[in-house]
Amino acid sequence: MSRKNVAVIFGGRSGEHEVSLVSGQSVMRALHPERYTVVPVGIGKDGRWWTGEDAMSFLRSSEGAPRRCLLPPEPGRNILLVDDGGRWTEQPIDVVFPVIHGSNGEDGTLQGVFELAELPFVGAGVTASAVAMDKVLQKRLHREAGIPIVPFLHYTSHDIALRAEEIAREIIEKLGLPLFIKPPNLGSSVGITRVTDADALADALRHAARFDRKVLAEVAVPEAREIEVAVLGNEDPVASVPGEVVPSNEFYDYDAKYVDGASQLLIPAELPEGMDERIRRMAVEAYRSLDCEGMARVDFLISRASGELYINEINTIPGFTSISMYPKLFDAVGIPYADLLDRLIEFALRRHAEKQALTRSYTPKEDWYRHE
Ligand SMILES: Nc1ncnc2c1ncn2[C@@H]1O[C@H](COP(=O)(O)OP(=O)(O)O)[C@@H](O)[C@H]1O
Ligand SMILES: [Mg+2]
């Protein structure tokens, strides 16, 4: 087998830009060098694309001299166009490994570019990415699949601007307290508030509305334990063992996730008899309910008070540093980081080959459109 050119794409325009740099660096370091040639592709916060050895250092600290690049959306070319002193040269690409979290990376938009270019890519396709990005839409599909979700309400940010106080009263009446208020299309806990006091609700709604065109209000799971499962595969996905996050803060906010380094990951999670199997089965059902492919991390909340289990959310491009939950969960079941990357690339290539084999065109019997 010849070495494949893998474009690892990192950075991006979301609030998770920095996290993505760390994930992207880990992936590039770990890819088996005898199987792959890494083509680093960094997307700046301004949305510009860079490649070359210096792409990472440039995004991290504005150092080095990377080259501008573009991915043309024309099908079948399998290239990046690279600016070579004012002339565009072609860098061949066999498969893309996007490691961009959040909007414009994990939400189907970037995946749409790969689809147009007919390039194989790692992870969920356009639809699953978009639906998983939207916490309201994904809850609806989980509900339809019979997977337990917490009671929730959602509003447009436009409504919040017009009548936040009235909406706050309605939410308290229907859901009670405490609550979580979220912008449904974000990640890394940005814009999320835990509300315990009715007087603070309208402000929490307005805060979430600054980040998104929708606002989600959901019942807080009492004394929640956070359990996460890694899922891998296309039509026959497998689940890892469940792991537990013990956040260093009141909830798993941005600082607890990345900054203070004090949150703990317990692998495997210690769970009551039978719960382990139930969660793994539910993780695969949730993955299927959204049509996920390649990979996803499925997050659950268990109430310490009642023992009740709920799905919280699916992330289609989970944190991918070597100490992140997703790779560590598979490491725990005997799939080391570099082998996990091999499998993800394999799933990407297989899906691509299957899609290429589909019938894509239809030729009408008559030239009816010429006469219109
Ligand atoms: N309904 C809930 N009950 C208890 N804790 C919650 C609830 N929703 C969110 N949280 C807490 O907030 C964190 C971030 O919420 P989440 O919906 O996972 O957003 P993000 O996509 O930003 O990770 C969770 O990891 C958890 O600590
Ligand atoms: Mg989360």
mmCIF file of C-alpha atoms and ligand atoms in Angstrom:
data_model
loop_
_atom_site.group_PDB
_atom_site.id
_atom_site.type_symbol
_atom_site.label_atom_id
_atom_site.label_comp_id
_atom_site.label_asym_id
_atom_site.label_seq_id
_atom_site.Cartn_x
_atom_site.Cartn_y
_atom_site.Cartn_z
ATOM 1 C CA MET A 1 0.000 0.000 0.000
ATOM 2 C CA SER A 2 1.402 3.396 -0.952
ATOM 3 C CA ARG A 3 1.591 6.161 1.601
ATOM 4 C CA LYS A 4 -1.511 8.284 1.729
ATOM 5 C CA ASN A 5 -1.542 12.057 1.901
ATOM 6 C CA VAL A 6 -3.694 12.985 4.883
ATOM 7 C CA ALA A 7 -4.760 16.610 5.179
ATOM 8 C CA VAL A 8 -5.208 17.265 8.910
ATOM 9 C CA ILE A 9 -7.341 20.396 9.273
ATOM 10 C CA PHE A 10 -7.219 22.336 12.539
ATOM 11 C CA GLY A 11 -7.975 25.769 13.997
ATOM 12 C CA GLY A 12 -11.142 27.282 12.618
ATOM 13 C CA ARG A 13 -13.330 30.227 13.452
ATOM 14 C CA SER A 14 -15.220 28.953 16.498
ATOM 15 C CA GLY A 15 -14.556 29.612 20.168
ATOM 16 C CA GLU A 16 -12.854 26.210 20.174
ATOM 17 C CA HIS A 17 -10.007 27.311 17.886
ATOM 18 C CA GLU A 18 -7.329 26.824 20.560
ATOM 19 C CA VAL A 19 -8.628 23.408 21.602
ATOM 20 C CA SER A 20 -8.534 22.363 17.964
ATOM 21 C CA LEU A 21 -4.872 23.351 17.642
ATOM 22 C CA VAL A 22 -4.011 20.986 20.467
ATOM 23 C CA SER A 23 -6.157 18.173 19.011
ATOM 24 C CA GLY A 24 -4.695 18.722 15.524
ATOM 25 C CA GLN A 25 -1.128 18.622 16.811
ATOM 26 C CA SER A 26 -1.771 15.310 18.596
ATOM 27 C CA VAL A 27 -3.288 13.745 15.474
ATOM 28 C CA MET A 28 -0.405 14.888 13.238
ATOM 29 C CA ARG A 29 2.205 13.553 15.672
ATOM 30 C CA ALA A 30 0.534 10.185 16.059
ATOM 31 C CA LEU A 31 -0.334 9.256 12.453
ATOM 32 C CA HIS A 32 1.843 6.257 11.487
ATOM 33 C CA PRO A 33 4.673 7.857 9.435
ATOM 34 C CA GLU A 34 5.183 4.749 7.303
ATOM 35 C CA ARG A 35 1.537 4.847 6.185
ATOM 36 C CA TYR A 36 0.803 8.540 5.880
ATOM 37 C CA THR A 37 2.298 11.792 4.749
ATOM 38 C CA VAL A 38 0.763 14.549 6.845
ATOM 39 C CA VAL A 39 -0.361 17.689 5.043
ATOM 40 C CA PRO A 40 -1.042 20.252 7.793
ATOM 41 C CA VAL A 41 -3.897 22.636 7.026
ATOM 42 C CA GLY A 42 -4.630 25.401 9.513
ATOM 43 C CA ILE A 43 -7.687 27.642 9.340
ATOM 44 C CA GLY A 44 -7.183 31.003 11.040
ATOM 45 C CA LYS A 45 -9.776 32.755 13.167
ATOM 46 C CA ASP A 46 -10.315 34.980 10.146
ATOM 47 C CA GLY A 47 -11.188 31.890 8.064
ATOM 48 C CA ARG A 48 -8.071 31.922 5.893
ATOM 49 C CA TRP A 49 -6.430 28.572 5.066
ATOM 50 C CA TRP A 50 -2.712 27.916 5.528
ATOM 51 C CA THR A 51 -0.489 24.920 4.811
ATOM 52 C CA GLY A 52 3.127 23.818 5.144
ATOM 53 C CA GLU A 53 5.311 22.877 8.089
ATOM 54 C CA ASP A 54 4.670 26.268 9.696
ATOM 55 C CA ALA A 55 0.873 26.218 9.554
ATOM 56 C CA MET A 56 0.594 25.167 13.214
ATOM 57 C CA SER A 57 3.210 27.533 14.626
ATOM 58 C CA PHE A 58 1.686 30.351 12.596
ATOM 59 C CA LEU A 59 -1.762 29.852 14.141
ATOM 60 C CA ARG A 60 -0.302 29.328 17.614
ATOM 61 C CA SER A 61 2.053 32.268 17.750
ATOM 62 C CA SER A 62 2.132 34.041 14.353
ATOM 63 C CA GLU A 63 5.560 32.485 13.733
ATOM 64 C CA GLY A 64 6.935 30.981 10.524
ATOM 65 C CA ALA A 65 6.032 31.371 6.888
ATOM 66 C CA PRO A 66 3.129 29.088 5.963
ATOM 67 C CA ARG A 67 1.601 29.208 2.518
ATOM 68 C CA ARG A 68 -1.958 30.137 1.677
ATOM 69 C CA CYS A 69 -4.047 27.253 0.371
ATOM 70 C CA LEU A 70 -7.576 26.556 -0.827
ATOM 71 C CA LEU A 71 -9.621 23.427 -1.279
ATOM 72 C CA PRO A 72 -11.409 23.725 -4.623
ATOM 73 C CA PRO A 73 -14.970 22.361 -4.478
ATOM 74 C CA GLU A 74 -14.732 20.761 -7.917
ATOM 75 C CA PRO A 75 -15.181 16.978 -7.768
ATOM 76 C CA GLY A 76 -12.465 14.431 -8.340
ATOM 77 C CA ARG A 77 -9.398 16.654 -8.324
ATOM 78 C CA ASN A 78 -8.129 15.447 -4.914
ATOM 79 C CA ILE A 79 -5.918 18.447 -4.402
ATOM 80 C CA LEU A 80 -5.246 21.479 -2.323
ATOM 81 C CA LEU A 81 -4.278 24.569 -4.289
ATOM 82 C CA VAL A 82 -1.187 26.041 -2.667
ATOM 83 C CA ASP A 83 0.080 29.572 -3.203
ATOM 84 C CA ASP A 84 3.670 29.256 -4.356
ATOM 85 C CA GLY A 85 4.815 32.849 -4.587
ATOM 86 C CA GLY A 86 1.801 34.019 -6.555
ATOM 87 C CA ARG A 87 1.411 30.818 -8.606
ATOM 88 C CA TRP A 88 -1.072 28.125 -7.534
ATOM 89 C CA THR A 89 0.487 24.666 -7.324
ATOM 90 C CA GLU A 90 -1.325 21.414 -6.603
ATOM 91 C CA GLN A 91 -0.817 19.360 -3.449
ATOM 92 C CA PRO A 92 -2.400 15.893 -3.839
ATOM 93 C CA ILE A 93 -4.722 14.785 -1.012
ATOM 94 C CA ASP A 94 -6.066 11.250 -0.490
ATOM 95 C CA VAL A 95 -8.140 11.788 2.632
ATOM 96 C CA VAL A 96 -9.050 14.652 4.961
ATOM 97 C CA PHE A 97 -8.995 14.452 8.753
ATOM 98 C CA PRO A 98 -10.910 17.461 10.101
ATOM 99 C CA VAL A 99 -10.137 18.190 13.759
ATOM 100 C CA ILE A 100 -12.057 21.435 14.057
ATOM 101 C CA HIS A 101 -14.545 21.663 16.903
ATOM 102 C CA GLY A 102 -17.702 23.753 16.876
ATOM 103 C CA SER A 103 -19.214 25.933 14.179
ATOM 104 C CA ASN A 104 -17.720 25.916 10.683
ATOM 105 C CA GLY A 105 -15.872 22.686 11.484
ATOM 106 C CA GLU A 106 -18.090 20.213 13.280
ATOM 107 C CA ASP A 107 -21.442 21.457 12.017
ATOM 108 C CA GLY A 108 -21.525 20.102 8.463
ATOM 109 C CA THR A 109 -20.349 23.222 6.662
ATOM 110 C CA LEU A 110 -16.758 22.035 6.217
ATOM 111 C CA GLN A 111 -18.018 18.521 5.500
ATOM 112 C CA GLY A 112 -20.080 20.065 2.691
ATOM 113 C CA VAL A 113 -16.891 21.309 1.032
ATOM 114 C CA PHE A 114 -15.409 17.785 1.172
ATOM 115 C CA GLU A 115 -18.624 16.392 -0.313
ATOM 116 C CA LEU A 116 -18.506 18.849 -3.195
ATOM 117 C CA ALA A 117 -14.851 18.012 -3.806
ATOM 118 C CA GLU A 118 -15.679 14.268 -3.505
ATOM 119 C CA LEU A 119 -12.807 13.844 -1.073
ATOM 120 C CA PRO A 120 -12.918 11.073 1.535
ATOM 121 C CA PHE A 121 -13.056 12.554 5.045
ATOM 122 C CA VAL A 122 -13.012 11.273 8.607
ATOM 123 C CA GLY A 123 -16.124 11.489 10.754
ATOM 124 C CA ALA A 124 -19.804 12.282 10.420
ATOM 125 C CA GLY A 125 -21.274 13.460 7.126
ATOM 126 C CA VAL A 126 -23.099 16.721 6.473
ATOM 127 C CA THR A 127 -26.484 15.843 7.958
ATOM 128 C CA ALA A 128 -25.288 14.085 11.102
ATOM 129 C CA SER A 129 -22.774 16.850 11.756
ATOM 130 C CA ALA A 130 -25.401 19.566 11.397
ATOM 131 C CA VAL A 131 -28.002 17.807 13.518
ATOM 132 C CA ALA A 132 -25.507 16.877 16.243
ATOM 133 C CA MET A 133 -24.379 20.505 16.390
ATOM 134 C CA ASP A 134 -27.908 21.625 17.203
ATOM 135 C CA LYS A 135 -28.834 20.496 20.719
ATOM 136 C CA VAL A 136 -32.554 21.038 20.065
ATOM 137 C CA LEU A 137 -32.684 18.998 16.851
ATOM 138 C CA GLN A 138 -30.571 16.192 18.272
ATOM 139 C CA LYS A 139 -32.814 15.939 21.346
ATOM 140 C CA ARG A 140 -35.819 15.500 19.088
ATOM 141 C CA LEU A 141 -34.200 12.598 17.262
ATOM 142 C CA HIS A 142 -33.113 10.992 20.532
ATOM 143 C CA ARG A 143 -36.658 11.333 21.814
ATOM 144 C CA GLU A 144 -37.979 9.656 18.680
ATOM 145 C CA ALA A 145 -35.514 6.798 19.198
ATOM 146 C CA GLY A 146 -36.785 6.337 22.764
ATOM 147 C CA ILE A 147 -33.561 7.553 24.376
ATOM 148 C CA PRO A 148 -34.247 9.441 27.639
ATOM 149 C CA ILE A 149 -33.692 13.206 27.500
ATOM 150 C CA VAL A 150 -34.295 15.897 30.137
ATOM 151 C CA PRO A 151 -37.445 18.058 29.724
ATOM 152 C CA PHE A 152 -36.611 21.145 27.655
ATOM 153 C CA LEU A 153 -38.052 24.230 25.960
ATOM 154 C CA HIS A 154 -36.555 26.360 23.216
ATOM 155 C CA TYR A 155 -37.065 29.861 21.866
ATOM 156 C CA THR A 156 -35.678 32.037 19.122
ATOM 157 C CA SER A 157 -33.217 34.721 20.161
ATOM 158 C CA HIS A 158 -35.595 37.140 18.481
ATOM 159 C CA ASP A 159 -38.297 36.126 21.009
ATOM 160 C CA ILE A 160 -35.828 36.545 23.877
ATOM 161 C CA ALA A 161 -35.041 40.079 22.701
ATOM 162 C CA LEU A 162 -38.747 40.932 22.665
ATOM 163 C CA ARG A 163 -39.996 39.263 25.855
ATOM 164 C CA ALA A 164 -37.289 37.700 28.013
ATOM 165 C CA GLU A 165 -39.128 38.329 31.318
ATOM 166 C CA GLU A 166 -42.358 36.711 30.104
ATOM 167 C CA ILE A 167 -40.441 33.716 28.700
ATOM 168 C CA ALA A 168 -38.539 33.386 31.982
ATOM 169 C CA ARG A 169 -41.860 33.120 33.869
ATOM 170 C CA GLU A 170 -43.123 30.525 31.409
ATOM 171 C CA ILE A 171 -39.953 28.435 31.776
ATOM 172 C CA ILE A 172 -40.110 28.495 35.586
ATOM 173 C CA GLU A 173 -43.756 27.472 35.485
ATOM 174 C CA LYS A 174 -43.162 24.559 33.096
ATOM 175 C CA LEU A 175 -39.690 23.321 34.082
ATOM 176 C CA GLY A 176 -39.011 24.675 37.583
ATOM 177 C CA LEU A 177 -35.503 25.219 38.949
ATOM 178 C CA PRO A 178 -32.567 24.621 38.717
ATOM 179 C CA LEU A 179 -32.085 24.941 34.967
ATOM 180 C CA PHE A 180 -29.396 24.988 32.325
ATOM 181 C CA ILE A 181 -29.698 27.748 29.716
ATOM 182 C CA LYS A 182 -27.675 27.132 26.530
ATOM 183 C CA PRO A 183 -27.046 28.469 23.051
ATOM 184 C CA PRO A 184 -27.863 25.170 21.262
ATOM 185 C CA ASN A 185 -25.267 25.431 18.477
ATOM 186 C CA LEU A 186 -22.142 26.036 20.515
ATOM 187 C CA GLY A 187 -19.676 23.874 22.410
ATOM 188 C CA SER A 188 -17.054 23.997 25.152
ATOM 189 C CA SER A 189 -19.765 25.301 27.507
ATOM 190 C CA VAL A 190 -19.579 28.773 25.954
ATOM 191 C CA GLY A 191 -22.713 30.846 26.702
ATOM 192 C CA ILE A 192 -24.118 28.260 29.158
ATOM 193 C CA THR A 193 -25.488 29.307 32.553
ATOM 194 C CA ARG A 194 -26.700 27.173 35.436
ATOM 195 C CA VAL A 195 -29.669 29.024 36.888
ATOM 196 C CA THR A 196 -30.798 28.402 40.470
ATOM 197 C CA ASP A 197 -32.583 31.695 41.095
ATOM 198 C CA ALA A 198 -35.676 32.822 39.151
ATOM 199 C CA ASP A 199 -34.423 36.415 39.140
ATOM 200 C CA ALA A 200 -31.296 35.407 37.206
ATOM 201 C CA LEU A 201 -33.153 33.589 34.415
ATOM 202 C CA ALA A 202 -33.945 36.471 32.053
ATOM 203 C CA ASP A 203 -30.294 37.556 32.058
ATOM 204 C CA ALA A 204 -29.163 33.985 31.395
ATOM 205 C CA LEU A 205 -31.559 33.829 28.422
ATOM 206 C CA ARG A 206 -30.237 37.118 27.057
ATOM 207 C CA HIS A 207 -26.661 35.917 27.560
ATOM 208 C CA ALA A 208 -27.258 32.692 25.578
ATOM 209 C CA ALA A 209 -29.069 34.704 22.870
ATOM 210 C CA ARG A 210 -25.858 36.654 22.201
ATOM 211 C CA PHE A 211 -24.261 33.475 20.831
ATOM 212 C CA ASP A 212 -26.995 31.827 18.812
ATOM 213 C CA ARG A 213 -30.280 32.389 17.007
ATOM 214 C CA LYS A 214 -31.964 29.944 19.380
ATOM 215 C CA VAL A 215 -31.934 29.455 23.134
ATOM 216 C CA LEU A 216 -32.438 26.154 24.944
ATOM 217 C CA ALA A 217 -33.723 25.813 28.503
ATOM 218 C CA GLU A 218 -33.471 22.413 30.158
ATOM 219 C CA VAL A 219 -34.028 20.882 33.553
ATOM 220 C CA ALA A 220 -30.769 20.445 35.499
ATOM 221 C CA VAL A 221 -30.138 16.818 36.388
ATOM 222 C CA PRO A 222 -29.831 16.773 40.193
ATOM 223 C CA GLU A 223 -26.294 15.978 41.379
ATOM 224 C CA ALA A 224 -25.289 14.932 37.901
ATOM 225 C CA ARG A 225 -22.512 12.443 37.168
ATOM 226 C CA GLU A 226 -21.061 12.911 33.676
ATOM 227 C CA ILE A 227 -20.539 9.684 31.774
ATOM 228 C CA GLU A 228 -19.046 9.616 28.270
ATOM 229 C CA VAL A 229 -18.798 6.809 25.716
ATOM 230 C CA ALA A 230 -16.711 6.747 22.545
ATOM 231 C CA VAL A 231 -18.334 5.226 19.453
ATOM 232 C CA LEU A 232 -16.510 4.180 16.294
ATOM 233 C CA GLY A 233 -17.677 2.854 12.936
ATOM 234 C CA ASN A 234 -20.026 3.305 10.018
ATOM 235 C CA GLU A 235 -22.968 0.919 9.627
ATOM 236 C CA ASP A 236 -21.857 -1.353 12.471
ATOM 237 C CA PRO A 237 -20.628 1.012 15.202
ATOM 238 C CA VAL A 238 -18.960 -0.194 18.396
ATOM 239 C CA ALA A 239 -18.922 1.505 21.808
ATOM 240 C CA SER A 240 -15.988 1.790 24.182
ATOM 241 C CA VAL A 241 -16.288 1.345 27.926
ATOM 242 C CA PRO A 242 -17.992 4.311 29.621
ATOM 243 C CA GLY A 243 -15.724 6.861 31.299
ATOM 244 C CA GLU A 244 -16.571 9.488 33.887
ATOM 245 C CA VAL A 245 -15.617 13.140 34.006
ATOM 246 C CA VAL A 246 -15.274 14.678 37.433
ATOM 247 C CA PRO A 247 -15.326 18.427 36.726
ATOM 248 C CA SER A 248 -13.233 20.738 38.849
ATOM 249 C CA ASN A 249 -16.027 23.344 38.886
ATOM 250 C CA GLU A 250 -19.698 23.346 39.751
ATOM 251 C CA PHE A 251 -20.316 22.070 36.223
ATOM 252 C CA TYR A 252 -18.028 21.165 33.322
ATOM 253 C CA ASP A 253 -17.470 24.726 32.100
ATOM 254 C CA TYR A 254 -14.721 26.037 29.787
ATOM 255 C CA ASP A 255 -12.135 26.409 32.574
ATOM 256 C CA ALA A 256 -12.853 22.964 33.986
ATOM 257 C CA LYS A 257 -12.537 21.495 30.476
ATOM 258 C CA TYR A 258 -9.286 23.089 29.370
ATOM 259 C CA VAL A 259 -7.769 25.712 31.616
ATOM 260 C CA ASP A 260 -7.374 24.642 35.221
ATOM 261 C CA GLY A 261 -6.228 21.078 34.452
ATOM 262 C CA ALA A 262 -7.980 19.872 37.595
ATOM 263 C CA SER A 263 -10.890 17.889 36.126
ATOM 264 C CA GLN A 264 -10.435 14.137 36.314
ATOM 265 C CA LEU A 265 -11.231 11.390 33.832
ATOM 266 C CA LEU A 266 -12.039 8.033 35.398
ATOM 267 C CA ILE A 267 -11.791 5.105 32.988
ATOM 268 C CA PRO A 268 -13.748 2.928 33.221
ATOM 269 C CA ALA A 269 -16.516 4.695 35.134
ATOM 270 C CA GLU A 270 -17.667 2.889 38.244
ATOM 271 C CA LEU A 271 -21.298 2.095 37.579
ATOM 272 C CA PRO A 272 -24.044 0.062 39.211
ATOM 273 C CA GLU A 273 -24.565 -3.505 37.967
ATOM 274 C CA GLY A 274 -25.948 -3.579 34.405
ATOM 275 C CA MET A 275 -25.656 0.190 33.881
ATOM 276 C CA ASP A 276 -22.445 -0.182 31.883
ATOM 277 C CA GLU A 277 -24.129 -2.360 29.234
ATOM 278 C CA ARG A 278 -27.214 -0.156 29.151
ATOM 279 C CA ILE A 279 -25.169 2.979 28.532
ATOM 280 C CA ARG A 280 -23.073 1.355 25.800
ATOM 281 C CA ARG A 281 -26.196 0.116 24.025
ATOM 282 C CA MET A 282 -27.826 3.521 24.351
ATOM 283 C CA ALA A 283 -24.698 5.219 22.991
ATOM 284 C CA VAL A 284 -24.862 3.116 19.828
ATOM 285 C CA GLU A 285 -28.617 3.774 19.465
ATOM 286 C CA ALA A 286 -28.041 7.515 19.862
ATOM 287 C CA TYR A 287 -25.222 7.399 17.287
ATOM 288 C CA ARG A 288 -27.555 5.630 14.891
ATOM 289 C CA SER A 289 -30.471 7.945 15.603
ATOM 290 C CA LEU A 290 -28.399 10.813 14.175
ATOM 291 C CA ASP A 291 -26.876 8.788 11.301
ATOM 292 C CA CYS A 292 -23.366 9.301 12.662
ATOM 293 C CA GLU A 293 -20.404 7.765 10.855
ATOM 294 C CA GLY A 294 -16.724 7.410 11.668
ATOM 295 C CA MET A 295 -16.704 8.613 15.246
ATOM 296 C CA ALA A 296 -18.600 10.443 17.952
ATOM 297 C CA ARG A 297 -18.494 10.834 21.700
ATOM 298 C CA VAL A 298 -21.859 10.295 23.345
ATOM 299 C CA ASP A 299 -22.305 12.074 26.688
ATOM 300 C CA PHE A 300 -24.747 11.083 29.408
ATOM 301 C CA LEU A 301 -25.855 12.514 32.736
ATOM 302 C CA ILE A 302 -26.818 10.273 35.653
ATOM 303 C CA SER A 303 -28.562 11.721 38.684
ATOM 304 C CA ARG A 304 -26.812 10.696 41.883
ATOM 305 C CA ALA A 305 -30.086 11.461 43.637
ATOM 306 C CA SER A 306 -32.410 9.215 41.617
ATOM 307 C CA GLY A 307 -30.088 7.028 39.529
ATOM 308 C CA GLU A 308 -31.933 8.236 36.396
ATOM 309 C CA LEU A 309 -29.924 8.212 33.168
ATOM 310 C CA TYR A 310 -30.274 10.825 30.375
ATOM 311 C CA ILE A 311 -28.405 11.465 27.179
ATOM 312 C CA ASN A 312 -26.860 14.935 27.245
ATOM 313 C CA GLU A 313 -25.340 15.326 23.795
ATOM 314 C CA ILE A 314 -23.349 13.814 20.928
ATOM 315 C CA ASN A 315 -20.110 15.427 19.738
ATOM 316 C CA THR A 316 -19.082 14.398 16.229
ATOM 317 C CA ILE A 317 -15.562 15.853 16.491
ATOM 318 C CA PRO A 318 -14.685 15.251 20.128
ATOM 319 C CA GLY A 319 -11.506 16.527 21.779
ATOM 320 C CA PHE A 320 -8.647 14.602 20.222
ATOM 321 C CA THR A 321 -5.550 15.302 22.265
ATOM 322 C CA SER A 322 -3.753 12.179 23.466
ATOM 323 C CA ILE A 323 -5.242 12.821 26.936
ATOM 324 C CA SER A 324 -8.781 13.506 25.683
ATOM 325 C CA MET A 325 -11.637 11.222 26.659
ATOM 326 C CA TYR A 326 -12.394 9.867 23.155
ATOM 327 C CA PRO A 327 -8.963 8.361 22.406
ATOM 328 C CA LYS A 328 -8.417 7.345 26.024
ATOM 329 C CA LEU A 329 -11.652 5.346 26.073
ATOM 330 C CA PHE A 330 -10.548 3.305 23.065
ATOM 331 C CA ASP A 331 -7.058 2.972 24.453
ATOM 332 C CA ALA A 332 -8.683 1.387 27.508
ATOM 333 C CA VAL A 333 -10.263 -1.309 25.328
ATOM 334 C CA GLY A 334 -7.012 -2.090 23.499
ATOM 335 C CA ILE A 335 -7.026 0.342 20.555
ATOM 336 C CA PRO A 336 -4.023 2.663 20.951
ATOM 337 C CA TYR A 337 -4.240 6.240 19.653
ATOM 338 C CA ALA A 338 -2.333 5.672 16.386
ATOM 339 C CA ASP A 339 -4.346 2.539 15.554
ATOM 340 C CA LEU A 340 -7.556 4.453 16.246
ATOM 341 C CA LEU A 341 -6.478 7.012 13.636
ATOM 342 C CA ASP A 342 -5.836 4.157 11.162
ATOM 343 C CA ARG A 343 -9.335 2.842 11.719
ATOM 344 C CA LEU A 344 -10.935 6.265 11.327
ATOM 345 C CA ILE A 345 -9.137 6.765 8.010
ATOM 346 C CA GLU A 346 -10.165 3.278 6.933
ATOM 347 C CA PHE A 347 -13.845 4.088 7.705
ATOM 348 C CA ALA A 348 -13.534 7.339 5.753
ATOM 349 C CA LEU A 349 -12.129 5.552 2.683
ATOM 350 C CA ARG A 350 -14.699 2.788 2.863
ATOM 351 C CA ARG A 351 -17.646 5.192 3.058
ATOM 352 C CA HIS A 352 -16.217 7.174 0.171
ATOM 353 C CA ALA A 353 -15.873 4.075 -2.025
ATOM 354 C CA GLU A 354 -19.463 3.078 -1.219
ATOM 355 C CA LYS A 355 -20.773 6.527 -2.059
ATOM 356 C CA GLN A 356 -18.810 6.637 -5.309
ATOM 357 C CA ALA A 357 -20.491 3.368 -6.311
ATOM 358 C CA LEU A 358 -23.986 4.860 -5.967
ATOM 359 C CA THR A 359 -25.939 5.924 -9.005
ATOM 360 C CA ARG A 360 -25.756 9.695 -9.062
ATOM 361 C CA SER A 361 -27.320 10.790 -12.267
ATOM 362 C CA TYR A 362 -30.538 10.334 -14.146
ATOM 363 C CA THR A 363 -30.817 11.002 -17.838
ATOM 364 C CA PRO A 364 -34.338 11.919 -18.914
ATOM 365 C CA LYS A 365 -35.611 10.049 -21.957
ATOM 366 C CA GLU A 366 -36.548 13.251 -23.732
ATOM 367 C CA ASP A 367 -34.851 16.592 -23.979
ATOM 368 C CA TRP A 368 -37.982 18.169 -22.452
ATOM 369 C CA TYR A 369 -36.065 20.969 -20.716
ATOM 370 C CA ARG A 370 -34.746 22.374 -23.981
ATOM 371 C CA HIS A 371 -38.252 23.479 -24.961
ATOM 372 C CA GLU A 372 -38.998 25.309 -21.696
HETATM 373 N N1 LIG B 1 -29.333 19.274 32.075
HETATM 374 C C1 LIG B 1 -28.161 19.316 32.716
HETATM 375 N N2 LIG B 1 -28.053 18.886 34.000
HETATM 376 C C2 LIG B 1 -26.864 18.927 34.656
HETATM 377 N N3 LIG B 1 -25.721 19.402 34.130
HETATM 378 C C3 LIG B 1 -25.763 19.845 32.862
HETATM 379 C C4 LIG B 1 -26.975 19.822 32.076
HETATM 380 N N4 LIG B 1 -26.707 20.316 30.856
HETATM 381 C C5 LIG B 1 -25.403 20.652 30.864
HETATM 382 N N5 LIG B 1 -24.825 20.391 32.052
HETATM 383 C C6 LIG B 1 -23.423 20.677 32.425
HETATM 384 O O1 LIG B 1 -22.896 21.646 31.518
HETATM 385 C C7 LIG B 1 -21.838 21.093 30.727
HETATM 386 C C8 LIG B 1 -21.885 21.621 29.312
HETATM 387 O O2 LIG B 1 -23.128 21.351 28.714
HETATM 388 P P1 LIG B 1 -23.258 20.665 27.294
HETATM 389 O O3 LIG B 1 -24.704 20.587 26.969
HETATM 390 O O4 LIG B 1 -22.502 19.393 27.288
HETATM 391 O O5 LIG B 1 -22.613 21.756 26.316
HETATM 392 P P2 LIG B 1 -21.253 21.753 25.446
HETATM 393 O O6 LIG B 1 -21.671 21.396 24.064
HETATM 394 O O7 LIG B 1 -20.789 23.155 25.546
HETATM 395 O O8 LIG B 1 -20.322 20.746 26.041
HETATM 396 C C9 LIG B 1 -22.046 19.598 30.870
HETATM 397 O O9 LIG B 1 -20.844 18.894 30.651
HETATM 398 C C10 LIG B 1 -22.532 19.494 32.288
HETATM 399 O O10 LIG B 1 -21.449 19.694 33.220
HETATM 400 MG MG MG B 2 -20.683 18.784 26.439
#
